[in-house]
Each structure stands twice: as C-alpha cells, then as structure tokens.
Amino acid sequence: MYSKKEIDALIKNTPILQDIIDAKPVSWINPELLPFDDAPKFSLGMKDMEVAEQLWIRFAPFFVKAFPETSESAGILESTLREIPNMKAVLEGNHGNFDGGLFLKCDHELPIAGSIKARGGFFEIIKYAEKLALEAGLLKKEDDYSKLLAPEFREFFRKYKIGVSSTGNLGLGIGIMSAKLGFEVTVYVSADAKQWKKELLREKGVIVIEFDGDFSEAVLAGRQQTLTDPNAHFVDDEDSEDLFIGYTGGALRIAEQLKAQKVMVDVDHPLFVYSPCGVGGSPGGIAFGLKQIYGDHVHCFFIEPTHSPGVLTGLVTAEMSHISVQDIGLDNQTEADGLAVGRPSHFATKISKHLVSGIFTLEDDQLFKLLAQLKDSENIFLEPSATAGLIGPQRIQISEYAKTHHLNLKNATHIVWATGGLLVPEYQRTAFYERGQHLLKTE
Ligand SMILES: *Cc1c(COP(=O)(O)O)cnc(C)c1O
C-alpha cells in the first residue's frame, strides 16, 4: 500500500497523475519512448516470433479437425484487416476531421475464442500440450498434429491440469482450448465477469470458480491453488511470457496484409496502432511485434478506461506492476470487462516502457456510443472494450506527437485493433447497442 505522502510525492513528480486519480480522460505521451535501436534488448526477438509461427503451423491440422470453422483458413487463425471509411466519416462528424486512412484489425472475428485471446491464450496452451506430448514420447514434431485428438491423447492430457484467472475472455480462450485437448481446466473468474461467459465455459466442461473480489484477487487465488500441484500449469496473465509471444503473431501477418492492400509504411508513411489495454499483454505483444518489423515507423498507443488505467498508472509513476489503480483511489469499475484490470502485467509492462508511444483513457459511455456508431456505419459488432481504439486518430490529430516526431499525418495509416465480440450472445448485443443509441440521443 502507498501512504498519502507517497502518492502526493508521485503527483508532484508527474502532475498528470492528479487527472488520472480524478478519473478524467487523459492523453499521455510517453517521455520514456526510445528509438527502436536504443531500446533495451530483451531475451525476446524476431527469432521467437518465427519459432512461435512454426508452432502454429504444426498445429494447423489439429485446428482444422478440432474446429471445422478454421478449415477455410487451413487451420491458421487469422483475422482480416478492413478499411472503415464510413466510420471515419462518423468519427469526423463527432469530433472533427483527421488525416490518414482508418482500418480495423478484426480480431473480434478470430475463430473459437472470438477475441484476441485466440492469439495469446491458445498459444500458451498448445505450447504446453506439445511439450508434454514430446517429452512423453507420444509425439514428434514431424507428425500430423491432428492425432492429438485421438483418445489416447485425451487420456494422457487428462492427467494434467490447467488453471487461469480471468475477467472473461482469457478464461473463455484457455477454457475452450484446454477442454478440447482433454486437460482438466479451472477458470477463476472475478466478480465482474459476464454471466454468459461463465455459462458458456461450464457448457464446455470447464470448472468455473467465482470470486467476490477483482481480477488481481482472482489471479492470486488461481496461482496459489494451481501451483501446489506439480501436474498443473497456471496461465499467469500478470506475468506470462508465452501469452506475450502469442500476441506478437498478430504483427507478423499484419505486415503481409498491409502489403496486400498496398499500404506503405516508411519514414514518410507513419503507421499508428491503437489497442485496448487490460494487463497490457495483448497490446504490448502487438507493439513489440510491430516494432520488430517497422521499427520507428510504427507508433503504438494503448487505450484504457478512466476507472481502470492500470498500465498508465504503472508507467506514469514508474512504479510499474508494484502499483494498482486501487492504490491511487480508483474503483476499477468499468463495463469494459476485458479492461477491468487494476494492476499491470509485470512482464509486459517492462517491455512496453520504452516501446509504447502513449496511453489514452476514455469513459465507459464513449465505448457504447462507438459500439452503436460502428454497427450503424459499417455493420460491425464489437464488444464494448474492443471499440476503445477508435478514439485514437483524433487524439493524435490534436496532440503534439506528430510535430515532435516530424510525422506527416496526411500519409498516415491508423489501425484500430478490434479485440473481441464474436461470441457475445444476441440479447447482450442488443442491450449494448441500445445503450449506445440512447447515449447518442441524449447527448
Ligand atoms: C484481453 C482483452 C484486452 C486486453 O488485453 P490485455 O492483455 O489484458 O491487455 C482487450 N480487449 C479485449 C476484448 C480483451 O479480451
């Protein structure tokens, strides 16, 4: 815990902290951003991204057989990159014109998990499953991995347990994938997890344990209960390297997609990427991956709710994962359940420290308005968290960022990372949409 005196000292160092404490929307530009070549090197790099890609390729035959909806893409899990000019016009109607093209990275359509967790969460599970099967002599890397669905493998995996704590989507991703392989999987959910997510998990044979407290408490409990068992693996959202590497995969293929759409990224054509941020793992992984490819030509921004700015608080104060939003008096209450995270990831935040260009915060109402406007203008449905990035381009337009970095915004490309939505049930979609509509009408 932090004393009042300590918090006051932090505010004195970084006055923006007062606005964060007051739950005001802020646009923070990271003074610690370093040129890519000068940023500290971590044990991770392009090589790890390529090794990860090979793992996905080995598992492709497994995905085709286990989840027929992936057969169209030959078992490779990927989403489209879509230009959204109608939404650009709507945003400009809201808050004024901005330069550059606007694209949506449609991870809300990722198969099976229906969210970006299909990258990080699935990766951690398939990596663990492969390791176990290789060590037991049941599998060779040259094999056709669809054999992992045979009864002998289910029997084998049943001896191992997986635990994960989640506000919802990570639990969905880990739960569905682990159950498919035959693992005994337990998801520890925080009080803010949506009912339909819990129901869906139980339907798939996942054990769901509910917690009264918030996400960090669910993580603590899950970690303690899982780690006492030598045959159990805990997916630690607050500190997982595998989750992080899984997320970097989104970067490798977006480079191909941009090329296919003849979008240039270079010194005269800056690329801006806006990612909704919870613990900072998915936005950090994507930023890290994109930096390996585009270096200083890509500018990565994270977006957090005003009531749950965990990563922002960690970076602004330089207290990193030691500090939580509760420590500064915020309640960590937000409708964006994927972002209701009070304490940032230890692993990811260290890496983001010198790579992220800035963090913007927004109020919950804004999420619902954007949700309704995106549905009306582009006929795309996202869950509330996933709309957060849409505020990015206009925050850039009015900030000093482009000027200080000598960027020509006229040639910019803005990519809003849409992180989830596919699995949201119809009644819930209607309720979200109507809430947005109502807010727009009463503005
Ligand atoms: C998990 C999630 C995020 C944030 O990812 P973190 O790794 O927690 O930062 C954003 N949006 C959605 C929909 C998510 O499920």
Coordinates of C-alpha atoms in Angstrom, one line a residue, residues 91-345:
L91 CA -15.9 10.0 -36.2
E92 CA -15.1 13.2 -38.1
G93 CA -18.8 14.2 -37.5
N94 CA -18.3 13.6 -33.8
H95 CA -15.0 15.4 -33.2
G96 CA -13.6 16.9 -36.3
N97 CA -11.5 15.8 -39.3
F98 CA -8.3 13.8 -39.1
D99 CA -5.7 12.9 -41.6
G100 CA -4.9 9.4 -42.9
G101 CA -6.7 6.2 -43.6
L102 CA -8.7 4.3 -41.0
F103 CA -8.5 0.5 -40.7
L104 CA -9.9 -2.1 -38.3
K105 CA -7.9 -5.2 -37.4
C106 CA -10.8 -7.6 -37.0
D107 CA -9.6 -9.8 -34.1
H108 CA -13.1 -9.8 -32.9
E109 CA -13.7 -12.4 -35.6
L110 CA -10.9 -14.7 -34.6
P111 CA -12.4 -18.2 -34.6
I112 CA -13.2 -20.2 -31.5
A113 CA -12.3 -17.6 -28.8
G114 CA -13.9 -14.7 -30.6
S115 CA -11.2 -12.4 -29.2
I116 CA -7.6 -11.6 -29.3
K117 CA -7.1 -14.3 -26.7
A118 CA -7.1 -16.8 -29.6
R119 CA -3.5 -15.5 -30.1
G120 CA -2.0 -15.4 -26.6
G121 CA -4.2 -17.8 -24.7
F122 CA -4.2 -20.5 -27.4
F123 CA -0.5 -20.2 -27.9
E124 CA 0.3 -20.8 -24.3
I125 CA -1.9 -24.0 -24.2
I126 CA -0.7 -25.5 -27.5
K127 CA 2.9 -24.9 -26.5
Y128 CA 2.3 -26.6 -23.1
A129 CA 0.5 -29.5 -24.8
E130 CA 3.2 -30.0 -27.3
K131 CA 5.9 -30.0 -24.7
L132 CA 4.1 -32.6 -22.6
A133 CA 3.5 -34.9 -25.6
L134 CA 7.0 -34.6 -26.9
E135 CA 8.5 -35.4 -23.5
A136 CA 6.3 -38.4 -23.1
G137 CA 7.4 -39.7 -26.5
L138 CA 3.9 -39.6 -27.8
L139 CA 4.5 -37.0 -30.5
K140 CA 7.2 -36.0 -33.0
K141 CA 7.5 -32.5 -34.5
E142 CA 7.1 -34.1 -38.0
D143 CA 3.8 -35.7 -37.1
D144 CA 0.4 -34.7 -38.3
Y145 CA -0.9 -33.0 -35.1
S146 CA -4.5 -33.9 -35.8
K147 CA -3.5 -37.1 -34.0
L148 CA -3.7 -35.1 -30.8
L149 CA -7.4 -35.6 -30.9
A150 CA -7.1 -39.4 -30.6
P151 CA -8.5 -40.9 -27.4
E152 CA -5.0 -41.9 -26.1
F153 CA -4.0 -38.2 -26.1
R154 CA -7.2 -37.2 -24.3
E155 CA -6.4 -39.8 -21.7
F156 CA -2.8 -38.5 -21.4
F157 CA -3.8 -34.8 -21.1
R158 CA -6.5 -35.6 -18.6
K159 CA -3.7 -36.2 -16.0
Y160 CA -2.7 -32.6 -16.3
K161 CA -4.5 -29.5 -15.0
I162 CA -4.6 -26.0 -16.3
G163 CA -5.6 -23.0 -14.2
V164 CA -6.3 -19.5 -15.3
S165 CA -7.7 -16.3 -13.8
S166 CA -9.8 -14.1 -15.9
T167 CA -12.3 -11.3 -16.2
G168 CA -13.8 -13.3 -19.0
N169 CA -12.2 -13.6 -22.4
L170 CA -8.9 -15.2 -21.3
G171 CA -10.9 -17.8 -19.4
L172 CA -13.0 -18.4 -22.5
G173 CA -10.0 -18.9 -24.7
I174 CA -8.0 -21.0 -22.3
G175 CA -11.1 -23.0 -21.2
I176 CA -12.3 -23.9 -24.7
M177 CA -8.8 -24.9 -25.9
S178 CA -7.8 -26.8 -22.8
A179 CA -11.1 -28.7 -22.7
K180 CA -10.8 -29.7 -26.3
L181 CA -7.4 -31.2 -25.7
G182 CA -8.7 -33.1 -22.6
F183 CA -7.0 -31.1 -19.8
E184 CA -8.8 -30.6 -16.6
V185 CA -9.2 -26.9 -16.6
T186 CA -10.3 -24.5 -13.9
V187 CA -11.1 -20.8 -14.6
Y188 CA -11.1 -18.4 -11.6
V189 CA -13.3 -15.5 -12.5
S190 CA -13.5 -12.1 -10.9
A191 CA -16.9 -10.6 -9.8
D192 CA -17.1 -8.5 -13.0
A193 CA -17.1 -11.5 -15.4
K194 CA -20.3 -11.6 -17.5
Q195 CA -22.8 -14.4 -16.8
W196 CA -22.9 -15.7 -20.4
K197 CA -19.2 -16.2 -20.4
K198 CA -19.4 -18.3 -17.2
E199 CA -22.3 -20.3 -18.7
L200 CA -20.5 -20.9 -22.0
L201 CA -17.5 -22.2 -20.1
R202 CA -19.5 -24.6 -18.0
E203 CA -21.2 -25.9 -21.1
K204 CA -17.7 -26.8 -22.5
G205 CA -16.8 -28.8 -19.4
V206 CA -14.7 -26.1 -17.7
I207 CA -14.7 -25.8 -13.9
V208 CA -15.6 -22.2 -13.1
I209 CA -14.8 -20.8 -9.6
E210 CA -16.2 -17.3 -8.9
F211 CA -14.6 -14.7 -6.7
D212 CA -16.1 -11.8 -5.0
G213 CA -13.1 -9.6 -5.5
D214 CA -11.5 -8.1 -8.5
F215 CA -9.1 -9.5 -11.1
S216 CA -5.9 -9.4 -9.0
E217 CA -7.5 -11.4 -6.2
A218 CA -8.7 -14.0 -8.7
V219 CA -5.2 -14.2 -10.1
L220 CA -3.7 -14.7 -6.6
A221 CA -6.2 -17.4 -5.7
G222 CA -5.8 -19.2 -9.0
R223 CA -2.0 -19.1 -8.8
Q224 CA -1.9 -20.4 -5.3
Q225 CA -4.3 -23.3 -5.9
T226 CA -2.7 -24.3 -9.2
L227 CA 0.9 -24.1 -8.2
T228 CA 0.6 -26.6 -5.4
D229 CA 0.1 -29.3 -8.0
P230 CA 3.2 -30.5 -9.9
N231 CA 0.9 -31.7 -12.8
A232 CA -0.7 -28.3 -13.2
H233 CA 0.1 -25.3 -15.3
F234 CA -1.1 -21.8 -14.3
V235 CA -1.6 -19.3 -17.1
D236 CA -0.5 -16.2 -15.3
D237 CA -2.0 -13.1 -17.1
E238 CA 0.0 -10.8 -14.8
D239 CA 3.4 -12.3 -15.8
S240 CA 3.3 -14.7 -18.8
E241 CA 6.0 -14.7 -21.5
D242 CA 4.1 -17.3 -23.6
L243 CA 0.9 -15.2 -23.7
F244 CA 3.0 -12.3 -24.8
I245 CA 4.7 -14.2 -27.6
G246 CA 1.4 -15.5 -28.7
Y247 CA 0.1 -11.9 -29.1
T248 CA 3.1 -10.9 -31.3
G249 CA 1.8 -13.2 -34.0
G250 CA -0.7 -10.6 -34.9
A251 CA 2.1 -8.3 -36.0
L252 CA 3.8 -10.8 -38.4
R253 CA 0.8 -11.3 -40.6
I254 CA -0.5 -7.7 -40.5
A255 CA 2.7 -6.7 -42.4
E256 CA 1.6 -9.1 -45.2
Q257 CA -2.0 -7.7 -45.1
L258 CA -0.8 -4.1 -45.4
K259 CA 1.4 -5.0 -48.3
A260 CA -1.5 -6.8 -50.0
Q261 CA -3.6 -3.7 -49.6
K262 CA -0.8 -1.6 -51.0
V263 CA -0.4 0.4 -47.8
M264 CA 3.1 1.8 -47.4
V265 CA 4.8 2.1 -44.0
D266 CA 8.1 4.0 -44.0
V267 CA 9.5 7.3 -42.9
D268 CA 7.0 9.3 -45.0
H269 CA 4.1 7.0 -44.2
P270 CA 3.7 6.6 -40.4
L271 CA 1.6 3.7 -39.0
F272 CA -0.4 4.3 -35.9
V273 CA -1.9 1.4 -34.0
Y274 CA -4.4 1.7 -31.1
S275 CA -5.0 -1.3 -28.8
P276 CA -7.4 -1.6 -25.9
C277 CA -5.4 -2.4 -22.8
G278 CA -6.1 -4.6 -19.7
V279 CA -3.0 -6.0 -18.1
G280 CA -1.0 -4.8 -21.2
G281 CA -0.1 -8.3 -22.5
S282 CA -2.0 -8.1 -25.8
P283 CA -1.3 -4.5 -26.7
G284 CA 2.3 -5.0 -25.5
G285 CA 2.8 -8.1 -27.6
I286 CA 1.4 -6.5 -30.7
A287 CA 3.5 -3.4 -30.2
F288 CA 6.6 -5.5 -29.6
G289 CA 5.9 -7.5 -32.8
L290 CA 5.2 -4.4 -34.9
K291 CA 8.4 -2.7 -33.7
Q292 CA 10.5 -5.7 -34.8
I293 CA 9.1 -5.2 -38.3
Y294 CA 8.7 -1.5 -38.7
G295 CA 11.0 0.0 -36.0
D296 CA 10.4 3.7 -35.6
H297 CA 7.8 3.9 -38.4
V298 CA 5.1 2.4 -36.2
H299 CA 3.6 4.3 -33.3
C300 CA 1.8 2.2 -30.8
F301 CA -0.8 3.6 -28.4
F302 CA -2.8 1.8 -25.7
I303 CA -6.3 2.8 -24.5
E304 CA -7.6 2.2 -21.0
P305 CA -10.9 3.1 -19.2
T306 CA -10.7 6.1 -16.9
H307 CA -11.6 3.9 -13.9
S308 CA -9.0 1.1 -14.7
P309 CA -5.9 2.7 -16.1
G310 CA -3.5 0.1 -14.7
V311 CA -0.7 0.2 -17.2
L312 CA -0.9 4.0 -17.4
T313 CA -0.6 4.3 -13.6
G314 CA 2.4 1.9 -13.6
L315 CA 4.2 3.7 -16.3
V316 CA 3.5 7.3 -15.3
T317 CA 4.6 6.7 -11.7
A318 CA 7.5 4.3 -12.8
E319 CA 6.2 2.0 -10.1
M320 CA 5.3 -0.5 -12.8
S321 CA 3.5 -3.6 -11.5
H322 CA 4.0 -2.6 -7.9
I323 CA 1.2 -0.1 -8.0
S324 CA -2.5 -0.7 -8.7
V325 CA -5.3 1.7 -9.5
Q326 CA -6.8 1.0 -6.1
D327 CA -3.6 2.3 -4.6
I328 CA -4.4 5.7 -6.1
G329 CA -8.0 5.6 -5.0
L330 CA -9.8 4.4 -8.2
D331 CA -12.5 1.8 -8.0
N332 CA -11.5 -0.4 -11.1
Q333 CA -15.2 -0.4 -12.1
T334 CA -15.8 -0.5 -15.8
E335 CA -18.3 -2.1 -18.2
A336 CA -15.4 -3.0 -20.4
D337 CA -14.8 -6.3 -18.6
G338 CA -11.7 -7.2 -20.6
L339 CA -10.1 -4.0 -19.4
A340 CA -11.2 -4.1 -15.8
V341 CA -7.7 -4.7 -14.6
G342 CA -6.2 -2.7 -11.8
R343 CA -2.6 -4.0 -11.8
P344 CA -0.5 -4.2 -15.0
S345 CA 1.5 -7.3 -16.2

